[in-house]
Amino acid sequence: MSERLFIFDTTLRDGEQVPGCQLNTVEKIQVAKQLEALGVDVIEAGFPVSSPGDFNSVIEISKAVTWPTICALTRAVQKDIDVAAEALKYAKRKRIHTGIGTSDSHIKYKFNSTREEIIERAVSAVKYARRYVDDVEFYAEDAGRTDNEYLARVIEAVIKAGATVVNIPDTTGYCLPDEYGAKIKYLVDHVDGIDKAIISTHCHNDLGMATANTISGVLNGARQVEVTIDGIGERAGNTALEEVAMILRCHKHLNIDTNINTQKIYPTSRMVSSLMNMPVQPNKAIVGRNAFAHSSGIHQDGVLKNVQTYEIIDPKDVGIDDNAIVLTARSGRAALKHRLHVLGVEMSQEKLDKVYEDFLKLADKKKDITDDDIMVIAGADRNVNHHIKLEYLQVTSGVGVRSVASLGLNISGEHFEAAATGNGPVDAAIKAVKQIIKRQMTLKEFTIQAISKGSDDVGKVHMQVEYDGQMYYGFGANTDIIAASVEAYIDCINKFRK
Ligand code: KIV
Ligand code: ZN
């Protein structure tokens, strides 16, 4: 019998902190239910004191899911803990995650404090949180760069104060795997009462070592890992859930396993990527489009002779089913509903009818409809409340001619038209939009992604536009890449605060 490793998913907290990845409450509930089906043990649902939206999401997620523990983040501040406890009131199993920076640089520059005072603040936060809940997790922020001897004193003090889980974040992604593993082992060996708490890893990927560090922590005694779907998270991201789960499934001799239903990994990845508008890099381990694609002749020859020659994971084990029914213009509502269900999306009959209509329109334009297409269509009504909408777009472009775009926008019911020339069709179309929306805005980033393979594919466009000192993130998806670009640009403008 393997030893159990608890999966603490922070997609909805550390993952959602990424600019442009923000979800509304309905979308968060959808992800939380999928995480429950995936088999995670703990869902970090938000940082309730940070905004009314986060507070509300923790409440609604607590009502919506049954099995996983719902966790809310706080600083070591009483007000944060009061608000977190209130937000968790409907959770069947609840945990408060409180903590403070423990590295010398955090103590000096962030808190202008001393090591002793930080221990006192940590202890009193844990004691205060224990007045509300039995399950209190303590994080020692920047533990990766905290001196081990001092870290052990902090951890010993918070366990005495009632912490049930102690989180050792490598906040800056600085540690080497053996260094991080040695840190966990140091705590196992030197903290009195360490057996009364679960040690948790929380690794960031700034140097590409998050998963390696996490596994090193587990091999040295950690029994909870903090992870996100697709490894999304601040800067270079967090440890990817799918990587840890599959490493343990592949290396059975470690005798450590999780409760993850690995066949739900791929649908969960698609859902999170689609809702958060965060493309998965094609060569991403486990869930990238190329993760199981063998292109070199030598590899293809080997795989055809025996799949084990070059494949250590059966794609079906992570939910990638090449034989899945391909949806086409002849597919009925039931087939679409089934595919949505496999992808973790449930919807009312009314919404299904609307999605089916959009599905047929897309199926008229392209032969095979992929999972990514379906996720885009299923999320298409996210923009229905936008006050600026693209009504039509016509573009002329080619080699040796200047591109010309003319378009119509509907702004709160009123119709506007403009035409412009530009250095390429996207430039022309955006200049036409700017003739109508006369604001000082600058396009900062523009990413185009074809979501699977064919030339008839839906293209996704992500944009960042700076306006009034703030960055806004927009998304568009269309088989016409110029239209997708204009939609993404308009999506940004619709989000302007004034
Ligand atoms: O990276 C980090 O240190 C964190 C803590 C708030 C747990 O996300
Ligand atoms: Zn973090």
JSON list of N, CA and C in Angstrom, two decimals, residues 42 91 119 276 290 294 324 376 453 460:
[
{"chain": "A", "resi": 42, "resn": "VAL", "atom": "N", "xyz": [-7.38, 19.45, -1.34]},
{"chain": "A", "resi": 42, "resn": "VAL", "atom": "CA", "xyz": [-7.63, 20.79, -0.82]},
{"chain": "A", "resi": 42, "resn": "VAL", "atom": "C", "xyz": [-7.73, 21.76, -2.00]},
{"chain": "A", "resi": 91, "resn": "ALA", "atom": "N", "xyz": [-18.34, 25.98, 4.20]},
{"chain": "A", "resi": 91, "resn": "ALA", "atom": "CA", "xyz": [-17.49, 24.84, 3.78]},
{"chain": "A", "resi": 91, "resn": "ALA", "atom": "C", "xyz": [-17.71, 23.65, 4.70]},
{"chain": "A", "resi": 119, "resn": "ILE", "atom": "N", "xyz": [8.35, 35.67, 14.88]},
{"chain": "A", "resi": 119, "resn": "ILE", "atom": "CA", "xyz": [7.86, 34.44, 15.51]},
{"chain": "A", "resi": 119, "resn": "ILE", "atom": "C", "xyz": [6.60, 34.75, 16.32]},
{"chain": "A", "resi": 276, "resn": "MET", "atom": "N", "xyz": [-9.15, 30.66, -18.42]},
{"chain": "A", "resi": 276, "resn": "MET", "atom": "CA", "xyz": [-8.20, 31.69, -17.99]},
{"chain": "A", "resi": 276, "resn": "MET", "atom": "C", "xyz": [-7.50, 32.35, -19.17]},
{"chain": "A", "resi": 290, "resn": "ASN", "atom": "N", "xyz": [2.06, 18.67, -28.11]},
{"chain": "A", "resi": 290, "resn": "ASN", "atom": "CA", "xyz": [3.07, 17.76, -28.65]},
{"chain": "A", "resi": 290, "resn": "ASN", "atom": "C", "xyz": [3.54, 16.70, -27.66]},
{"chain": "A", "resi": 294, "resn": "HIS", "atom": "N", "xyz": [4.93, 11.96, -31.88]},
{"chain": "A", "resi": 294, "resn": "HIS", "atom": "CA", "xyz": [6.27, 11.51, -32.28]},
{"chain": "A", "resi": 294, "resn": "HIS", "atom": "C", "xyz": [6.48, 11.93, -33.71]},
{"chain": "A", "resi": 324, "resn": "ALA", "atom": "N", "xyz": [-11.62, 9.39, -29.49]},
{"chain": "A", "resi": 324, "resn": "ALA", "atom": "CA", "xyz": [-12.85, 10.08, -29.09]},
{"chain": "A", "resi": 324, "resn": "ALA", "atom": "C", "xyz": [-13.63, 10.49, -30.35]},
{"chain": "A", "resi": 376, "resn": "VAL", "atom": "N", "xyz": [-13.89, 27.03, -26.47]},
{"chain": "A", "resi": 376, "resn": "VAL", "atom": "CA", "xyz": [-14.03, 28.44, -26.88]},
{"chain": "A", "resi": 376, "resn": "VAL", "atom": "C", "xyz": [-15.51, 28.77, -27.08]},
{"chain": "A", "resi": 453, "resn": "LYS", "atom": "N", "xyz": [-4.57, 22.08, -35.50]},
{"chain": "A", "resi": 453, "resn": "LYS", "atom": "CA", "xyz": [-3.63, 21.84, -36.60]},
{"chain": "A", "resi": 453, "resn": "LYS", "atom": "C", "xyz": [-4.00, 22.46, -37.95]},
{"chain": "A", "resi": 460, "resn": "LYS", "atom": "N", "xyz": [-6.75, 31.84, -31.67]},
{"chain": "A", "resi": 460, "resn": "LYS", "atom": "CA", "xyz": [-7.00, 32.57, -30.43]},
{"chain": "A", "resi": 460, "resn": "LYS", "atom": "C", "xyz": [-6.01, 33.73, -30.38]}
]
